[in-house]
Amino acid sequence: MAKRSLVLVLSALLAGCGVTPTTELPPVGAAPQGLAAGDRLKLDVFREKDLSGEYVVNDEGNLSLPLVGSVKAAGKTLPDLRKELTVLLSEGYVRDARITLDIVSFRPIYILGEVQKPGEYSFAEGMSVFALVAKAGGFTYRANQGVAHIRHSNETSEQSYRLTSGAAVLPGDTIRIGPRYF
């Protein structure tokens, strides 16, 4: 009877090890990339050298601009912030403001666990989990290549996702590749 109970318990444990999450990450290009603290932007205001330059979104999610002061950037997309800055500058600082606003660099991404070179990597637009794994030297022989555990920068805990070839990575993500058990 004890052997039978032990076999049932082990079977239940082994069945739990093989559970693959059904949730998938959005594909590359479909995931919205809002700005957040640590992103570096380049602002060019036509004929206004004093306003032009590189700015970093601070820890509060704001850009500190000369004359204008603090402007909320976190959570906004680049086109939305560009429109807002154009309107703001046109209202009282620059006549017929014409600006360009570009991303110099996003906040870094991190990969841990069963990859050859875990660590911090620079984010590139259109990056997938597999592209990040490739940057990190590939999976180790122990890696569970079907599941990724991801904590997005605006979340406090990680979620498990089924890995697909087009699974998107977002700036600030921490990706953990776990081991496979069998």
Phi, psi and omega in degrees: 000320180294321178295320180296319178295318179297319178296318179296318180294314179297321178298318179296318179295316180294324178296323179291332181290333185266006182289125178256131179299148179266345181285133177247151173287152176296152179289160178304134180093338181267342182278128179290137180247087177282152178287154179206172180306132179103344178287139181252127183241151175245122180250127173240119177252120183305125180063022179226081183297329182291333179269339182281147177155186178262138181227146179249136174290120185282179184299336177275356179088020184245157169256136176257109183251144176298147182070314186279321183094216185271131180234128180293125180240332185299135178087347180268152173277163181300314178298322179295316180293322179300314179297315181298317179293323178298314179295315182299315180290326181288335185288343181185002184244319184225128178287131179050058183298126174237119184232158166236141180225121182229158176274126173275312177202143174274168175294154185289166174242158184231143175228133184231168171092223190276061171232160184295319183229079178296152177156198181265136179225153178283144180275142173233141179301140179081015183281138176253167178299319180296324177295321177294318177299320178297318176299327182273015175088004179095173178287152169280170180294340181269355189293140169275101186279002181258351185223140173233140177255120188233135171244114177286156186298336181261010181243159182260345180225158181272154177241150177265135181230146174285132182277131172234167185295334183255016183296121186280147172251141177249155178303138178086356180293148169243119183250131177239126176259117183274171178278156171268153184259336180217000000 
